Short mmCIF file of C-alpha atoms in Angstrom, two decimals:
data_model
loop_
_atom_site.label_atom_id
_atom_site.label_comp_id
_atom_site.label_asym_id
_atom_site.label_seq_id
_atom_site.Cartn_x
_atom_site.Cartn_y
_atom_site.Cartn_z
CA MET A 614 8.97 6.31 11.96
CA LEU A 615 5.81 4.55 10.84
CA ARG A 616 5.91 1.81 8.32
CA ALA A 617 4.73 2.84 4.99
CA VAL A 618 1.89 0.54 3.34
CA LEU A 619 2.62 -0.83 0.74
CA LYS A 620 0.30 -1.37 3.99
CA LEU A 621 1.57 -1.31 0.82
CA CYS A 622 1.27 -0.43 1.73
CA CYS A 623 0.63 -0.49 0.89
CA GLY A 624 0.94 -0.36 3.06
CA ILE A 625 0.51 -1.22 1.50
CA THR A 626 2.20 -1.78 1.25
CA TYR A 627 2.99 1.08 2.34
CA PRO A 628 4.71 -0.38 4.65
CA HIS A 629 6.79 2.51 6.02
CA LEU A 630 4.15 4.33 7.90
CA ARG A 631 3.85 1.25 10.04
CA SER A 632 7.33 1.84 11.27
CA MET A 633 6.26 5.23 12.45
CA ALA A 634 3.05 3.95 13.81
CA GLY A 635 4.93 2.34 16.19
CA LEU A 636 1.57 2.12 8.79
CA GLN A 637 -4.09 -16.49 -4.02
CA ARG A 638 -2.81 -20.48 -5.67
CA ALA A 639 -3.10 -20.89 -9.39
CA ALA A 640 -6.88 -21.09 -9.28
CA LEU A 641 -7.03 -17.41 -8.49
CA ALA A 642 -3.97 -16.17 -10.32
CA ALA A 643 -6.11 -14.27 -12.74
CA PHE A 644 -8.53 -12.92 -10.17
CA GLY A 645 -7.03 -9.48 -10.41
CA GLN A 646 -8.62 -9.20 -13.80
CA GLU A 647 -12.03 -9.20 -12.13
CA ILE A 648 -11.58 -5.57 -11.25
CA THR A 649 -12.66 -3.65 -14.34
CA HIS A 650 -11.69 -0.33 -15.78
CA SER A 651 -14.51 2.08 -16.50
CA GLN A 652 -14.56 5.63 -17.80
CA SER A 653 -12.42 8.14 -15.95
CA ARG A 654 -14.28 11.05 -14.48
CA GLY A 655 -11.69 13.48 -15.77
CA GLN A 656 -8.34 15.01 -14.76
CA MET A 657 -7.70 15.93 -11.17
CA ALA A 658 -6.68 19.44 -10.35
CA LEU A 659 -3.62 18.59 -8.29
CA PRO A 660 -1.88 15.49 -9.73
CA ALA A 661 -0.83 14.88 -13.32
CA TRP A 662 -2.18 11.33 -13.61
CA SER A 663 -5.46 10.04 -14.99
CA PRO A 664 -7.57 8.26 -12.32
CA LEU A 665 -9.34 5.00 -13.02
CA ARG A 666 -12.64 3.79 -11.67
CA TRP A 667 -12.94 0.14 -10.76
CA THR A 668 -15.91 -2.10 -10.01
CA GLU A 669 -16.05 -5.70 -8.92
CA LYS A 670 -17.79 -8.14 -11.28
CA THR A 671 -20.07 -9.84 -8.80
CA GLU A 672 -20.98 -12.84 -10.98
CA ALA A 673 -17.36 -13.51 -11.90
CA VAL A 674 -16.27 -13.26 -8.28
CA GLU A 675 -18.98 -15.70 -7.22
CA GLN A 676 -17.93 -18.20 -9.88
CA ARG A 677 -14.25 -18.04 -8.98
CA THR A 678 -14.80 -18.20 -5.22
CA ALA A 679 -17.42 -20.97 -5.22
CA ALA A 680 -14.82 -23.66 -4.53
CA LEU A 681 -12.94 -21.74 -1.86
CA ALA A 682 -13.19 -22.18 1.86
CA ASP A 683 -15.32 -19.58 3.63
CA GLU A 684 -12.26 -18.03 5.23
CA ASP A 685 -10.48 -17.68 1.89
CA VAL A 686 -13.55 -16.07 0.35
CA PHE A 687 -13.62 -13.59 3.21
CA TYR A 688 -10.03 -12.46 2.67
CA LEU A 689 -10.33 -12.42 -1.11
CA LYS A 690 -13.41 -10.23 -1.08
CA GLN A 691 -11.98 -8.04 1.64
CA GLY A 692 -8.83 -7.43 -0.42
CA VAL A 693 -10.80 -6.52 -3.54
CA ALA A 694 -13.12 -4.25 -1.56
CA ALA A 695 -10.18 -2.49 0.10
CA LEU A 696 -8.58 -1.76 -3.26
CA ASN A 697 -11.83 -0.50 -4.76
CA GLU A 698 -12.56 1.75 -1.79
CA ALA A 699 -9.03 3.16 -1.71
CA LEU A 700 -9.18 3.97 -5.42
CA LYS A 701 -12.42 5.88 -4.87
CA ILE A 702 -10.61 8.06 -2.34
CA VAL A 703 -7.66 8.63 -4.66
CA GLU A 704 -9.97 9.46 -7.58
CA SER A 705 -12.01 11.99 -5.66
CA GLU A 706 -11.26 15.47 -6.89
CA ASP A 707 -12.32 17.62 -3.96
CA GLY A 708 -10.55 18.45 -0.75
CA TRP A 709 -6.93 17.66 -1.57
CA LYS A 710 -4.39 20.14 -0.25
CA LEU A 711 -0.64 20.31 -0.72
CA GLU A 712 1.07 18.98 2.39
CA THR A 713 4.73 19.02 1.41
CA ALA A 714 7.03 18.95 -1.63
CA GLU A 715 10.47 17.34 -1.35
CA LYS A 716 13.55 18.26 -3.37
CA ASN A 717 13.71 14.74 -4.81
CA GLY A 718 10.31 15.17 -6.48
CA ASP A 719 8.10 13.61 -3.80
CA VAL A 720 4.86 15.55 -3.47
CA ILE A 721 2.39 14.78 -0.69
CA TYR A 722 -1.24 15.90 -0.56
CA SER A 723 -3.66 15.50 2.33
CA LYS A 724 -7.42 15.31 2.67
CA VAL A 725 -9.81 15.04 5.61
CA LEU A 726 -12.39 12.26 5.28
CA THR A 727 -15.70 11.88 7.06
CA GLY A 728 -15.03 11.30 10.73
CA ASN A 729 -12.07 13.69 10.71
CA ARG A 730 -9.61 11.03 9.47
CA LYS A 731 -6.78 12.64 7.53
CA VAL A 732 -5.31 10.66 4.64
CA PHE A 733 -2.18 11.35 2.62
CA ARG A 734 -1.36 10.81 -1.05
CA LEU A 735 2.26 10.71 -2.16
CA GLU A 736 3.19 11.06 -5.82
CA THR A 737 6.66 10.62 -7.25
CA GLU A 738 8.71 8.88 -9.94
CA LEU A 739 10.91 5.85 -9.34
CA ASN A 740 13.72 4.28 -11.36
CA ALA A 741 12.03 0.91 -11.81
CA SER A 742 9.25 -0.59 -13.90
CA PRO A 743 5.84 -1.36 -12.35
CA GLU A 744 6.68 -5.07 -12.58
CA GLU A 745 9.91 -4.61 -10.62
CA LEU A 746 8.15 -2.61 -7.93
CA HIS A 747 5.31 -5.14 -7.81
CA ASP A 748 7.87 -7.86 -7.10
CA ILE A 749 9.61 -5.89 -4.33
CA LEU A 750 6.53 -4.48 -2.62
CA PHE A 751 4.19 -7.46 -2.88
CA PHE A 752 5.74 -10.80 -3.78
CA ARG A 753 8.88 -10.16 -1.71
CA VAL A 754 7.18 -8.28 1.09
CA GLU A 755 8.80 -10.50 3.75
CA GLU A 756 12.19 -9.06 2.72
CA MET A 757 11.15 -5.48 3.36
CA HIS A 758 12.91 -5.29 6.71
CA GLU A 759 16.22 -5.81 4.88
CA TRP A 760 16.03 -2.40 3.25
CA ASN A 761 13.49 -0.50 5.35
CA PRO A 762 14.79 0.08 8.89
CA SER A 763 11.35 1.13 10.09
CA ILE A 764 10.16 -2.48 9.84
CA ARG A 765 11.20 -5.16 12.28
CA ARG A 766 9.53 -8.00 10.39
CA ILE A 767 6.70 -8.89 8.03
CA LYS A 768 5.35 -12.42 7.94
CA VAL A 769 2.91 -13.82 5.39
CA LEU A 770 0.43 -15.82 7.46
CA LYS A 771 -1.86 -16.96 4.67
CA HIS A 772 -1.94 -17.00 0.85
CA VAL A 773 -5.23 -16.93 -1.03
CA GLY A 774 -4.11 -17.65 -4.55
CA ARG A 775 -1.29 -15.59 -5.98
CA ASN A 776 -2.74 -12.10 -5.55
CA THR A 777 -4.10 -11.99 -2.01
CA MET A 778 -2.38 -12.58 1.32
CA VAL A 779 -2.72 -11.96 5.03
CA THR A 780 0.36 -10.50 6.72
CA HIS A 781 1.50 -9.62 10.21
CA GLU A 782 3.86 -6.67 10.45
CA VAL A 783 5.80 -5.29 13.38
CA SER A 784 7.42 -1.87 13.22
CA SER A 785 10.89 -1.19 14.56
CA GLU A 786 11.87 0.67 17.68
CA THR A 787 13.88 3.25 15.79
CA THR A 788 15.34 6.55 16.97
CA GLY A 789 13.01 9.39 16.21
CA ASN A 790 9.92 7.19 16.18
CA LEU A 791 7.32 9.69 17.29
CA ILE A 792 4.45 7.25 17.55
CA GLY A 793 6.05 4.16 19.01
CA GLN A 794 6.17 0.50 18.04
CA ARG A 795 3.00 -0.97 16.49
CA ASP A 796 1.89 -4.21 14.93
CA PHE A 797 -0.47 -4.65 11.98
CA LEU A 798 -2.62 -7.52 10.78
CA SER A 799 -3.56 -6.82 7.17
CA VAL A 800 -5.02 -8.29 4.01
CA ARG A 801 -3.08 -7.32 0.87
CA HIS A 802 -4.36 -7.64 -2.67
CA SER A 803 -2.73 -6.91 -6.02
CA SER A 804 -4.15 -6.54 -9.49
CA LYS A 805 -2.82 -5.64 -12.91
CA ARG A 806 -4.77 -3.86 -15.60
CA GLU A 807 -3.04 -3.21 -18.93
CA SER A 808 0.29 -1.57 -17.99
CA ARG A 809 -0.71 -0.52 -14.48
CA VAL A 810 -0.28 -2.42 -11.23
CA TYR A 811 -2.52 -1.83 -8.23
CA LEU A 812 -1.77 -2.81 -4.64
CA GLY A 813 -4.47 -2.48 -2.01
CA GLY A 814 -4.86 -3.37 1.62
CA ALA A 815 -6.72 -2.95 4.87
CA ALA A 816 -6.74 -4.16 8.45
CA THR A 817 -8.23 -7.62 8.93
CA ARG A 818 -8.78 -10.24 11.61
CA LEU A 819 -7.37 -13.70 12.25
CA GLU A 820 -8.51 -15.79 15.19
CA SER A 821 -5.09 -17.38 15.58
CA LEU A 822 -3.39 -13.99 15.98
CA PRO A 823 -5.23 -11.66 18.35
CA PRO A 824 -3.58 -8.40 19.48
CA GLN A 825 -0.15 -9.14 20.95
CA PRO A 826 0.94 -8.21 24.49
CA GLY A 827 3.28 -5.24 24.48
CA PHE A 828 2.07 -3.85 21.14
CA VAL A 829 -0.57 -1.40 20.13
CA ARG A 830 -2.34 -2.92 17.12
CA ALA A 831 -2.81 -0.15 14.58
CA GLU A 832 -5.20 -0.40 11.65
CA ASP A 833 -4.58 0.76 8.12
CA GLY A 834 -6.80 1.04 5.11
CA PRO A 835 -8.36 1.10 2.89
CA THR A 836 -5.04 2.00 1.31
CA CYS A 837 -3.49 1.53 -2.13
CA ILE A 838 -0.47 2.02 -4.35
CA ILE A 839 -0.72 2.68 -8.09
CA LEU A 840 2.27 1.84 -10.30
CA GLN A 841 2.16 3.30 -13.79
CA PRO A 842 4.97 3.31 -16.39
CA LEU A 843 6.10 6.68 -17.69
CA GLN A 844 5.12 7.26 -21.31
CA ASP A 845 8.62 8.20 -22.44
CA ARG A 846 10.45 5.83 -20.08
CA PRO A 847 8.62 2.53 -19.49
CA ASP A 848 11.45 1.35 -17.24
CA HIS A 849 10.49 4.13 -14.82
CA SER A 850 7.24 4.38 -12.86
CA ARG A 851 4.81 6.91 -11.58
CA PHE A 852 4.30 5.93 -7.94
CA ILE A 853 1.08 7.01 -6.21
CA TRP A 854 0.49 5.93 -2.64
CA LEU A 855 -2.60 6.56 -0.51
CA LEU A 856 -1.75 6.31 3.19
CA ASN A 857 -4.78 5.81 5.41
CA MET A 858 -4.11 4.72 8.98
CA ASP A 859 -5.50 4.69 12.49
CA VAL A 860 -2.47 4.36 14.77
CA LYS A 861 -4.65 3.77 17.87
CA GLY A 862 -3.37 4.56 21.34
CA TRP A 863 -3.50 7.90 23.15
CA LEU A 864 -1.62 10.16 20.78
CA PRO A 865 -2.41 13.76 19.81
CA GLN A 866 -3.84 13.83 16.30
CA SER A 867 -1.55 16.74 15.48
CA LEU A 868 1.49 14.51 16.12
CA VAL A 869 0.05 11.70 13.99
CA ASN A 870 -0.70 14.06 11.11
CA LYS A 871 2.89 15.25 11.23
CA ALA A 872 4.41 11.78 11.47
CA LEU A 873 2.53 10.04 8.64
CA PRO A 874 3.69 12.18 5.69
CA ARG A 875 7.21 12.07 7.09
CA ALA A 876 6.93 8.29 7.10
CA GLN A 877 5.91 8.31 3.44
CA ALA A 878 8.90 10.43 2.47
CA ASP A 879 11.26 8.21 4.46
CA PHE A 880 9.82 5.08 2.85
CA THR A 881 10.49 6.32 -0.69
CA LYS A 882 14.01 7.27 0.39
CA HIS A 883 14.73 3.72 1.53
CA LEU A 884 13.01 2.27 -1.55
CA ARG A 885 15.21 4.38 -3.84
CA ARG A 886 18.30 3.05 -2.09
CA ARG A 887 17.02 -0.49 -2.55
CA LEU A 888 16.44 0.12 -6.26
CA ALA A 889 19.86 1.74 -6.70
CA ALA A 890 21.55 -1.27 -5.08
CA GLN A 891 19.55 -3.65 -7.29
CA ASN A 892 20.43 -1.70 -10.44
CA SER A 893 24.09 -1.71 -9.45
CA GLU A 894 24.02 -5.48 -8.99
CA ASN A 895 22.32 -5.97 -12.36
CA SER A 896 24.88 -3.80 -14.15
CA ARG A 897 27.71 -5.97 -12.86
CA CYS A 898 26.11 -9.15 -14.18
#
């Protein structure tokens, strides 16, 4: 199956779709606050969450990036732009259609973007706070292969402050992988606004790591994950994940469109198992 992204894929994160596709330092620790929250355009017809609109404060970004190397500025701005663009897609009200609804509460919608690219939005609830999920999906992203069998490895190649990184991910050669093994070179960015955590990402470039022999380099993004505490249970989260990926290669689009939502569902399954094991460990302490 594909990795999903937390590309957190974010993946994005999402990270899991990548399995199927084969989907900053202290000076910038507060950079996530440069993404601002403006008026919501209203409730969406399908989901039960209130979308946010974000814009980048150009002057603030210029001030905070003035002392950075050109390469760091590139990745920082790319991460912010990916998150902003992904949120625009999630916020859009038109075109979303129900793709599938799982018994565990996972609901997946799909939408066709300009250029005939189909994206998928998963919505569910998880037994963990946004902070806990932020830690697992972003700060501990290199451990993802330990609980997600669709991922062979994820390596952080570069940190730009605390909230932006460049990662290289390789999906696993698992049974039932419809798309085949892929690798991904991505920029990942996280931001927190009030009680919500946002994870965004997109494909990037790095001269020291061109496409690898034996792999098809897929591209994801812009993609994002939104982590929002439940009103009545702040130790639980509303999990919203936009999966947007170009798996590359010579694959029928019908197969890709079938594999990606399946990858999302599989990713949340493995994430729930990870959270259950963590909660069990905590209860014994």
